Short mmCIF file of C-alpha atoms in Angstrom, two decimals:
data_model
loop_
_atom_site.label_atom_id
_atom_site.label_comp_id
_atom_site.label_asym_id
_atom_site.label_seq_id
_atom_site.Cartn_x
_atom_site.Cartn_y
_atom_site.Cartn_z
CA UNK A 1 5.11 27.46 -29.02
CA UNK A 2 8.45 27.05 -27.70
CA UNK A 3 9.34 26.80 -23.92
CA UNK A 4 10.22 30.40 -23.79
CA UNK A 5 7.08 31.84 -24.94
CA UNK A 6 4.86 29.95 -22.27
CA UNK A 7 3.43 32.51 -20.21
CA UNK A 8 4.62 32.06 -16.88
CA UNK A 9 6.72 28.44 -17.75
CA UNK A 10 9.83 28.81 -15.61
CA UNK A 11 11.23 25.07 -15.68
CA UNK A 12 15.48 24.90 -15.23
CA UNK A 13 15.18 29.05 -14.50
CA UNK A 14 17.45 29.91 -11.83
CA UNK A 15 14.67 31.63 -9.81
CA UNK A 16 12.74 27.87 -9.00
CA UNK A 17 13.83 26.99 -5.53
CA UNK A 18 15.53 23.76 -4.85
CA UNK A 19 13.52 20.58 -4.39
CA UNK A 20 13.08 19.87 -0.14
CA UNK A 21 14.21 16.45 -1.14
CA UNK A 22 17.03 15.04 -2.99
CA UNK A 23 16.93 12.29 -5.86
CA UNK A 24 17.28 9.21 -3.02
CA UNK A 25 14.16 10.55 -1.73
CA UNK A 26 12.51 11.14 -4.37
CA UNK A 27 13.72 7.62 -5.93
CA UNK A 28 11.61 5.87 -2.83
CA UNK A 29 8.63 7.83 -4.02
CA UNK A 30 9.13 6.43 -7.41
CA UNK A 31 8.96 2.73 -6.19
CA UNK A 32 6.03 3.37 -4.12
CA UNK A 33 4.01 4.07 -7.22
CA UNK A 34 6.06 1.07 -9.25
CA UNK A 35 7.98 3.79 -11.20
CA UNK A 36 10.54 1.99 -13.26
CA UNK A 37 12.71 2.41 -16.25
CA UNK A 38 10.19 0.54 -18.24
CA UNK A 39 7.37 3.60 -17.14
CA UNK A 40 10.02 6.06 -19.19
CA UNK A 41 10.16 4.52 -21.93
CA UNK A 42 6.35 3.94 -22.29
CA UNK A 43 6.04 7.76 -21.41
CA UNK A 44 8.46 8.87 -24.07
CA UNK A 45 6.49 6.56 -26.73
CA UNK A 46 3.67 8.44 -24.80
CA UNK A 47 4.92 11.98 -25.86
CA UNK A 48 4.97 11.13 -29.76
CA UNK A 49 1.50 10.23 -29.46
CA UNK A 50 0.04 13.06 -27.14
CA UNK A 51 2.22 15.71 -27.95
CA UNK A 52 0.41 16.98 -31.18
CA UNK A 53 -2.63 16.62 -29.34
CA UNK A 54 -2.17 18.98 -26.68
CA UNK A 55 -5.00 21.09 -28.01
CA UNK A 56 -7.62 18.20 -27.75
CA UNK A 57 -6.51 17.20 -24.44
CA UNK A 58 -7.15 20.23 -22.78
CA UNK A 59 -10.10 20.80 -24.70
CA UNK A 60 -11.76 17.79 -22.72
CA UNK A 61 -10.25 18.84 -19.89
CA UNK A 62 -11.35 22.46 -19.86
CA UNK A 63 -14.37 21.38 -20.56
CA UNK A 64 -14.64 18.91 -17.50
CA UNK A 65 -13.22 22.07 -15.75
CA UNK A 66 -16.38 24.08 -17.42
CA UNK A 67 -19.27 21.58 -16.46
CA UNK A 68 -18.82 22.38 -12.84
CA UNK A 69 -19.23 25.76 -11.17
CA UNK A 70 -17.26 24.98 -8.32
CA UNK A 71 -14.16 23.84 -10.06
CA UNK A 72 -14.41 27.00 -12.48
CA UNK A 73 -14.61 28.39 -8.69
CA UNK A 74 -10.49 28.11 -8.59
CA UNK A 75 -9.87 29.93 -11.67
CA UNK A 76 -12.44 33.21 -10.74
CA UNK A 77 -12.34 36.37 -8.83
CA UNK A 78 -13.57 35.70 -5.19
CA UNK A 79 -16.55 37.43 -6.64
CA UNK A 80 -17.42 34.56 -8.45
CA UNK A 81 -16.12 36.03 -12.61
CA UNK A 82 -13.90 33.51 -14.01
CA UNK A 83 -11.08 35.25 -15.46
CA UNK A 84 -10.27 34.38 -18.93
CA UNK A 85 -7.22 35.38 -19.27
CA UNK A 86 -5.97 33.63 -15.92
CA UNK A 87 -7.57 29.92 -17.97
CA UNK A 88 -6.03 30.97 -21.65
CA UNK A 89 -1.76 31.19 -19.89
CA UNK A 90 -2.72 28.11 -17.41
CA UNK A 91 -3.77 26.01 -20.49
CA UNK A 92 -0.99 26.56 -22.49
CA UNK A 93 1.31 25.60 -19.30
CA UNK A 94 -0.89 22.32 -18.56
CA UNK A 95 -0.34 21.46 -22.55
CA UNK A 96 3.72 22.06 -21.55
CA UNK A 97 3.06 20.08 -18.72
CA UNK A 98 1.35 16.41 -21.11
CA UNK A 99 5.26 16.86 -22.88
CA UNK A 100 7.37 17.81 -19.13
CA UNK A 101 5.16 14.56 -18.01
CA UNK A 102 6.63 12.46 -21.02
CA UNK A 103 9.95 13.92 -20.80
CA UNK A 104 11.71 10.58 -18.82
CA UNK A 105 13.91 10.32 -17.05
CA UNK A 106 12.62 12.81 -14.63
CA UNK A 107 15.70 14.95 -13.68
CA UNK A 108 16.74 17.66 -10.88
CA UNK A 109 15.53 20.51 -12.81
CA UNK A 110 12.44 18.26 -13.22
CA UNK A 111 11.81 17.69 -9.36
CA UNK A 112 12.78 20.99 -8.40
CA UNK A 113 9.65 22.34 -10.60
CA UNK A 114 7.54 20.08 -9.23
CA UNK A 115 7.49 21.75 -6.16
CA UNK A 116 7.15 25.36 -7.69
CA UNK A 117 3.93 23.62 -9.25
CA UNK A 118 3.08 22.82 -6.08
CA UNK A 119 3.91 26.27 -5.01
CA UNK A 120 1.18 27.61 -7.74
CA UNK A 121 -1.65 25.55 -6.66
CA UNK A 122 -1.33 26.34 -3.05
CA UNK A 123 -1.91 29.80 -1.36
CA UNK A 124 2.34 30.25 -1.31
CA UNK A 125 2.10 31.78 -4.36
CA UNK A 126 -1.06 30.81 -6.63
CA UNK A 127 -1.86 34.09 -8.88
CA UNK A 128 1.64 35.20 -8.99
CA UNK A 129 2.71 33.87 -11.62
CA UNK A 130 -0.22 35.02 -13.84
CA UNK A 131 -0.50 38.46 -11.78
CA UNK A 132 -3.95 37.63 -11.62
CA UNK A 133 -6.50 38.13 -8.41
CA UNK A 134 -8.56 34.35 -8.44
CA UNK A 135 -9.05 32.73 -5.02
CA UNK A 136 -6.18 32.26 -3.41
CA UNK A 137 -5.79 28.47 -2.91
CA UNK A 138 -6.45 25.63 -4.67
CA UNK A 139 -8.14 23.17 -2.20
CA UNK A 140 -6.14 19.98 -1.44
CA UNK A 141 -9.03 17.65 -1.86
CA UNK A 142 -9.07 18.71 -5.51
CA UNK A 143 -5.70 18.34 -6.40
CA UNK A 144 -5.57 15.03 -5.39
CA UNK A 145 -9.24 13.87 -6.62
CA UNK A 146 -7.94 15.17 -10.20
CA UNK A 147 -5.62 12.03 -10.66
CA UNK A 148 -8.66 10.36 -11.92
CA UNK A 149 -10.00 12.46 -14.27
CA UNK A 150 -6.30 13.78 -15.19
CA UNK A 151 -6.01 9.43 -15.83
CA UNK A 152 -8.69 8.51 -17.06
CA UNK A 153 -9.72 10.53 -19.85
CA UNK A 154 -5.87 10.13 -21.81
CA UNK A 155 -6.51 6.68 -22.38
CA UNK A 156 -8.46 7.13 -25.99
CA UNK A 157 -5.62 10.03 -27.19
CA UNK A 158 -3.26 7.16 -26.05
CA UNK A 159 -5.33 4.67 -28.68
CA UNK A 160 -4.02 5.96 -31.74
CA UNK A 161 -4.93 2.64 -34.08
CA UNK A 162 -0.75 2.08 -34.37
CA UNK A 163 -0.80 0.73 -30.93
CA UNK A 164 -2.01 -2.89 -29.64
CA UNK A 165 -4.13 -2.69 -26.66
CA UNK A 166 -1.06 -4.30 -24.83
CA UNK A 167 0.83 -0.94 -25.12
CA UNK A 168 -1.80 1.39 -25.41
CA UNK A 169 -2.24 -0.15 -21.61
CA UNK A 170 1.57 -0.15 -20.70
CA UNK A 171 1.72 3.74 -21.81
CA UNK A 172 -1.56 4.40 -19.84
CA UNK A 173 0.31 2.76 -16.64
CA UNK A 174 2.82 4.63 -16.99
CA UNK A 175 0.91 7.75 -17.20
CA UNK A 176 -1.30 6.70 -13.82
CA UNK A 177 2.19 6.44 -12.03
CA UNK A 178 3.40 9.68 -12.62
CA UNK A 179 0.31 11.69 -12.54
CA UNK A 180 0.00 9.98 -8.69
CA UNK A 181 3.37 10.93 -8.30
CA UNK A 182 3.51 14.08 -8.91
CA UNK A 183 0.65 14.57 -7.41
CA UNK A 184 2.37 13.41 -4.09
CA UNK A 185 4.90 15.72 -4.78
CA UNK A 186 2.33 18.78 -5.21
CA UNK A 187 1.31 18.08 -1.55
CA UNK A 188 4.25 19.31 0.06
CA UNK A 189 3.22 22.98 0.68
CA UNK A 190 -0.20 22.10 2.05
CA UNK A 191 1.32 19.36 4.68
CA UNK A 192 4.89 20.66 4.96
CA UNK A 193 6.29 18.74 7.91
CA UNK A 194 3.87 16.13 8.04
CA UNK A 195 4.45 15.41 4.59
CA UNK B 1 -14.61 -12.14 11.18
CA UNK B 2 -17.72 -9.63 12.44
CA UNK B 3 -17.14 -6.38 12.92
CA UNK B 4 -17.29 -5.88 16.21
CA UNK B 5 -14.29 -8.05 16.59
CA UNK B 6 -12.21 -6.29 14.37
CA UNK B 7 -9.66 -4.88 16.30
CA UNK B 8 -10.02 -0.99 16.88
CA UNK B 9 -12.96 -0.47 14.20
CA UNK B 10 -15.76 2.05 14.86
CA UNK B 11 -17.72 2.77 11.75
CA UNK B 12 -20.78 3.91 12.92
CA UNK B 13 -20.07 4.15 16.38
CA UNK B 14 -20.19 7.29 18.59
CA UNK B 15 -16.80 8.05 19.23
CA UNK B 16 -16.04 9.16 15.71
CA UNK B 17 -16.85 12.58 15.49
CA UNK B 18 -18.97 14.18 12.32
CA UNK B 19 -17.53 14.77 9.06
CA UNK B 20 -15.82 18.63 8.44
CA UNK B 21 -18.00 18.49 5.35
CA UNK B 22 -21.79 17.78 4.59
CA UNK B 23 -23.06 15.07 1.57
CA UNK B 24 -23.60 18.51 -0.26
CA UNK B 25 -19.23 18.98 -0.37
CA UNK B 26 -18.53 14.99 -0.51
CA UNK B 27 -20.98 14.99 -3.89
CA UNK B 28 -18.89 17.45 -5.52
CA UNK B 29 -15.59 15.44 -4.41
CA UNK B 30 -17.74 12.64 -6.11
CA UNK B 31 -18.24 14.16 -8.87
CA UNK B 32 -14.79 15.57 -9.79
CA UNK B 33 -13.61 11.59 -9.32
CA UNK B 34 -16.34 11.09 -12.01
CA UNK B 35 -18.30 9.03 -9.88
CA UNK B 36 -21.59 7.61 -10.55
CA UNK B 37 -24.42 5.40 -9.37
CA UNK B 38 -23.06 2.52 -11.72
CA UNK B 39 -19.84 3.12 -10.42
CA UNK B 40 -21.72 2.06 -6.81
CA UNK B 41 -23.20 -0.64 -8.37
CA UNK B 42 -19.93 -1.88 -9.97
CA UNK B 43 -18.66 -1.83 -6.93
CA UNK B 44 -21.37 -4.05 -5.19
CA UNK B 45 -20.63 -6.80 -7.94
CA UNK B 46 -16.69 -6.27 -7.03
CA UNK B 47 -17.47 -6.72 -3.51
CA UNK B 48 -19.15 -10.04 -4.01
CA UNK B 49 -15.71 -11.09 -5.79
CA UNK B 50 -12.99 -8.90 -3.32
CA UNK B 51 -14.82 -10.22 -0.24
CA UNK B 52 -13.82 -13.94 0.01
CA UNK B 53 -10.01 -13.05 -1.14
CA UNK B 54 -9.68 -10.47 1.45
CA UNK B 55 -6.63 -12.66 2.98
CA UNK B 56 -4.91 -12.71 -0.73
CA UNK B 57 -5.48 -9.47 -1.02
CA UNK B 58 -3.62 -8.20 1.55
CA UNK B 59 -0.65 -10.79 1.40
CA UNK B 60 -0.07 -8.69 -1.66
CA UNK B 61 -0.35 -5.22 0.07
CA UNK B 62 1.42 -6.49 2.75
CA UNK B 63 4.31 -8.33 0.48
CA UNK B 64 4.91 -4.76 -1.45
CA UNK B 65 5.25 -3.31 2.07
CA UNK B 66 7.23 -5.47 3.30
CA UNK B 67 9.83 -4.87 0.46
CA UNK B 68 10.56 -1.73 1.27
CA UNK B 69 11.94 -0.59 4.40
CA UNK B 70 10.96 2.98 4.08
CA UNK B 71 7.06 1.76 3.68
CA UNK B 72 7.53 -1.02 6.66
CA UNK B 73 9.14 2.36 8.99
CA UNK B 74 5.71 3.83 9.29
CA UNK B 75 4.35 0.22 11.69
CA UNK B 76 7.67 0.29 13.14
CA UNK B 77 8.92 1.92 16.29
CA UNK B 78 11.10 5.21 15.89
CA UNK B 79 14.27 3.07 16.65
CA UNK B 80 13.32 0.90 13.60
CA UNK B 81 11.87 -2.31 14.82
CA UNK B 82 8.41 -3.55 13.42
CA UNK B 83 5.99 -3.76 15.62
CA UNK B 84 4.03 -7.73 14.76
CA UNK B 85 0.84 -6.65 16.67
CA UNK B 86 -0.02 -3.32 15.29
CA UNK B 87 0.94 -4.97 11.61
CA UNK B 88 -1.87 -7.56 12.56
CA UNK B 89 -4.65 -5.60 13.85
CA UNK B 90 -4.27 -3.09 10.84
CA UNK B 91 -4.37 -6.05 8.38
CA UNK B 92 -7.73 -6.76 9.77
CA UNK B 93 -9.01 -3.62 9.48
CA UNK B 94 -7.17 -3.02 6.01
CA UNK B 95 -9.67 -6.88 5.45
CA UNK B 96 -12.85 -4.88 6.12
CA UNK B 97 -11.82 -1.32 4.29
CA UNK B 98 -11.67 -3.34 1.53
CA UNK B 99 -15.59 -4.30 1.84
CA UNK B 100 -16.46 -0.90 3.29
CA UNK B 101 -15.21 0.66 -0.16
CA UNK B 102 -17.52 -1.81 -2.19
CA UNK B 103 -20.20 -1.74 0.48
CA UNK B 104 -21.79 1.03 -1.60
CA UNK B 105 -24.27 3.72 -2.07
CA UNK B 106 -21.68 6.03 1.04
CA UNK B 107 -23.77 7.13 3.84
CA UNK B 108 -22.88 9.57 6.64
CA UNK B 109 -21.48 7.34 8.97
CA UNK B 110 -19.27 5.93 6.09
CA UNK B 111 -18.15 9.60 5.65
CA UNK B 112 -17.70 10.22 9.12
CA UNK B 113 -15.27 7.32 9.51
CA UNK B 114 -13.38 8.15 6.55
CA UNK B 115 -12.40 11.33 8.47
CA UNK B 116 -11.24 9.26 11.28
CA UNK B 117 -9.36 6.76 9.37
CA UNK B 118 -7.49 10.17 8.12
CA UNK B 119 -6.64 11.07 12.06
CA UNK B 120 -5.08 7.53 12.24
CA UNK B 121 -3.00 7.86 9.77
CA UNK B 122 -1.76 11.90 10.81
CA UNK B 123 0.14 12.57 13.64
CA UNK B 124 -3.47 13.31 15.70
CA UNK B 125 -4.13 10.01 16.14
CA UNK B 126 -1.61 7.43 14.83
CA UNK B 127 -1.32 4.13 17.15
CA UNK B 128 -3.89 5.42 19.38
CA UNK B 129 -6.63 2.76 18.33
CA UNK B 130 -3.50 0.08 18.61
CA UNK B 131 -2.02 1.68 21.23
CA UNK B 132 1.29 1.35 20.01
CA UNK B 133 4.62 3.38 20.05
CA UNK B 134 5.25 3.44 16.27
CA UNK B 135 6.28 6.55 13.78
CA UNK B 136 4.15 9.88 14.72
CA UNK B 137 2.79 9.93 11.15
CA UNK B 138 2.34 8.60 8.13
CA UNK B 139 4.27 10.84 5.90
CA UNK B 140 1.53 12.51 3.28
CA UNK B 141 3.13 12.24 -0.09
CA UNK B 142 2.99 8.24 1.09
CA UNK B 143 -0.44 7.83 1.46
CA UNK B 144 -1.05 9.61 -1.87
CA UNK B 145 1.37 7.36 -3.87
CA UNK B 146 -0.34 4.67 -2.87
CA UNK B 147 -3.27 5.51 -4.56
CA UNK B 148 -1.20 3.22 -7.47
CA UNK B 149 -0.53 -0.26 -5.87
CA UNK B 150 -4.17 -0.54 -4.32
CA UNK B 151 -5.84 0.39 -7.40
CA UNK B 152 -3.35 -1.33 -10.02
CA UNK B 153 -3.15 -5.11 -8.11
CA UNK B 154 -6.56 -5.32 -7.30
CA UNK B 155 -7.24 -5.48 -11.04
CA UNK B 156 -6.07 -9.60 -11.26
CA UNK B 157 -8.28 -10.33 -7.79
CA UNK B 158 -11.59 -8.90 -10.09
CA UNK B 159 -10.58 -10.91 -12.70
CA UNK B 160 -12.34 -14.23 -11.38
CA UNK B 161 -12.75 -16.17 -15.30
CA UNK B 162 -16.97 -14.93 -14.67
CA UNK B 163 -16.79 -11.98 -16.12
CA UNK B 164 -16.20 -10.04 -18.99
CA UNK B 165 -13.36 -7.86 -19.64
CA UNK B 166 -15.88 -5.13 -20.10
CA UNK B 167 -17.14 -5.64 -16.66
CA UNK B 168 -13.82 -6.30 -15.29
CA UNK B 169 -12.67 -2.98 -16.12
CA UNK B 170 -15.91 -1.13 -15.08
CA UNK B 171 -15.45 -2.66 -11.50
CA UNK B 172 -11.61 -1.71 -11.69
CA UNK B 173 -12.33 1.82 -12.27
CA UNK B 174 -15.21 2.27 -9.87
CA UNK B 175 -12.26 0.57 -7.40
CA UNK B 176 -9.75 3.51 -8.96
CA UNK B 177 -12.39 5.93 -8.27
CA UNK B 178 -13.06 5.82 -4.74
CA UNK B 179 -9.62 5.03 -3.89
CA UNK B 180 -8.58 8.55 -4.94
CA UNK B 181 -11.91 9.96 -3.52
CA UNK B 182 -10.81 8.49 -0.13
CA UNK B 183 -7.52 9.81 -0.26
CA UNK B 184 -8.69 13.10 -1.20
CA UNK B 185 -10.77 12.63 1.90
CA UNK B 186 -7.61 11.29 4.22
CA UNK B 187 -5.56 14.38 3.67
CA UNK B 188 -7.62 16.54 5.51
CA UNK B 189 -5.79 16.35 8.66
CA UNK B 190 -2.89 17.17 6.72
CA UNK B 191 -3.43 20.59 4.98
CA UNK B 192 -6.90 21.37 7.35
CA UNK B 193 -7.78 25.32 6.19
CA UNK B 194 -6.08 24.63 2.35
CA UNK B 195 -7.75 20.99 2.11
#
């Protein structure tokens, strides 16, 4: 699928607001999760290897998603119906998102995104995007307890058998760092000034 | 050091006020962290090994905050100058948060006091238990990010030549795992109706 036919995938479109903070900014972020150079090239090698498994990644995923009724809960009517087609355009996003997350360096177009992500997961403007009617906010405590998960289950995709455990472990860093940063960054409309 | 001469700890005492959420809520935040009863008992064993090293620990915490201005701001007054004391007195309580999170299975009053460590580090109640004039408030995307430095150097303090790397790792990712679970937990102050 290319970028253009991802339902709702708007990243470098004019209408995605600015980032509320520049690249200095942003840059201090970076070191407070150890970000370096070193972390982009481990996430590009990354990419090769978890790009053509974007399919089995969110299959786990999904499925994690799927073993628990009150994380289905953010993906349903208020009623309680999950809607199916609301899961089927987020999934092929979140398998645009393993790639965006392996596409170093991290850019302005990049950053900027990050915060309409953001955007989608809090009550600003989740459902929009999909024109769908789930609950209307993803719960902070969520979004933030899904770095481990998120983490820990890419490890074996990373393990490919071409890899020593040495950089199997470097890319897996790498990958920690930048789900926790973004993560950070996916705060901001929840916390806005005390962010 | 006992607890009751830790400077401005009160786990389990009646000034901090009852969790916003019952065991019923904190179990699911449990289990979208993936965590488990072994993951309690791995971190009883990492306790035994964290506990004596609690000074080393924190010289490294406290080394990576001290190299970067924009993480030493938030113990510093608004004109820019660190404040010693309140550095101190958190260090000692940063000591015993370090055995809290191994001092497993989490009880109420554990839960509780995770709520209030959250109000220290918000705007409600920052430098109120030091009674200091620093920053209003550690800035949210900050405490997040660090959910990568504690978790990644406390890896090489496990490590104590006594134990396998199997077991090294399984106490390293119980570590990971309630480290985001906390944060999750610290953020409510921050986002309150979305958390």
């Amino acid at each position: 699928m290319s970028n253009d036919q991802i339902p709702g995938y708007t990243m470098g479109e004019d209408s995605v607001q600015e980032a509320p903070i520049g690249m200095d900014e942003f840059d201090q972020l970076k070191q407070t999760v150890m970000f370096t150079e070193e972390d982009e090239e481990h996430l590009q090698e990354a990419g090769d290897i978890l790009g053509p498994q974007g399919g089995e990644i969110l299959d786990v995923w999904y499925g994690f998603v799927g073993d628990h009724d009150f994380l289905v809960y953010y993906f349903s009517q208020p009623d309680g119906e999950p809607i199916d087609g609301y899961l089927d355009r987020v999934r092929d996003r979140f398998v645009q998102w393993v790639r965006d997350t392996c596409d170093t360096p991290y850019d302005e177009a990049w950053l900027d995104y990050q915060f309409e992500i953001a955007r989608r997961h809090h009550r600003t403007k989740k459902n929009q995007a999909d024109d769908v009617d789930a609950v209307p906010n993803i719960d902070l405590r969520y979004v933030i307890a899904f770095i481990y998960p998120i983490t820990a289950t890419i490890r074996d995709f990373l393990d490919d058998g071409d890899h020593s455990a040495e950089e199997v472990d470097a890319m897996y860093h790498a990958w920690f760092k930048s789900v926790t940063l973004q993560v950070a960054l996916w705060s901001y409309p929840y916390a806005e000034e005390d962010w």
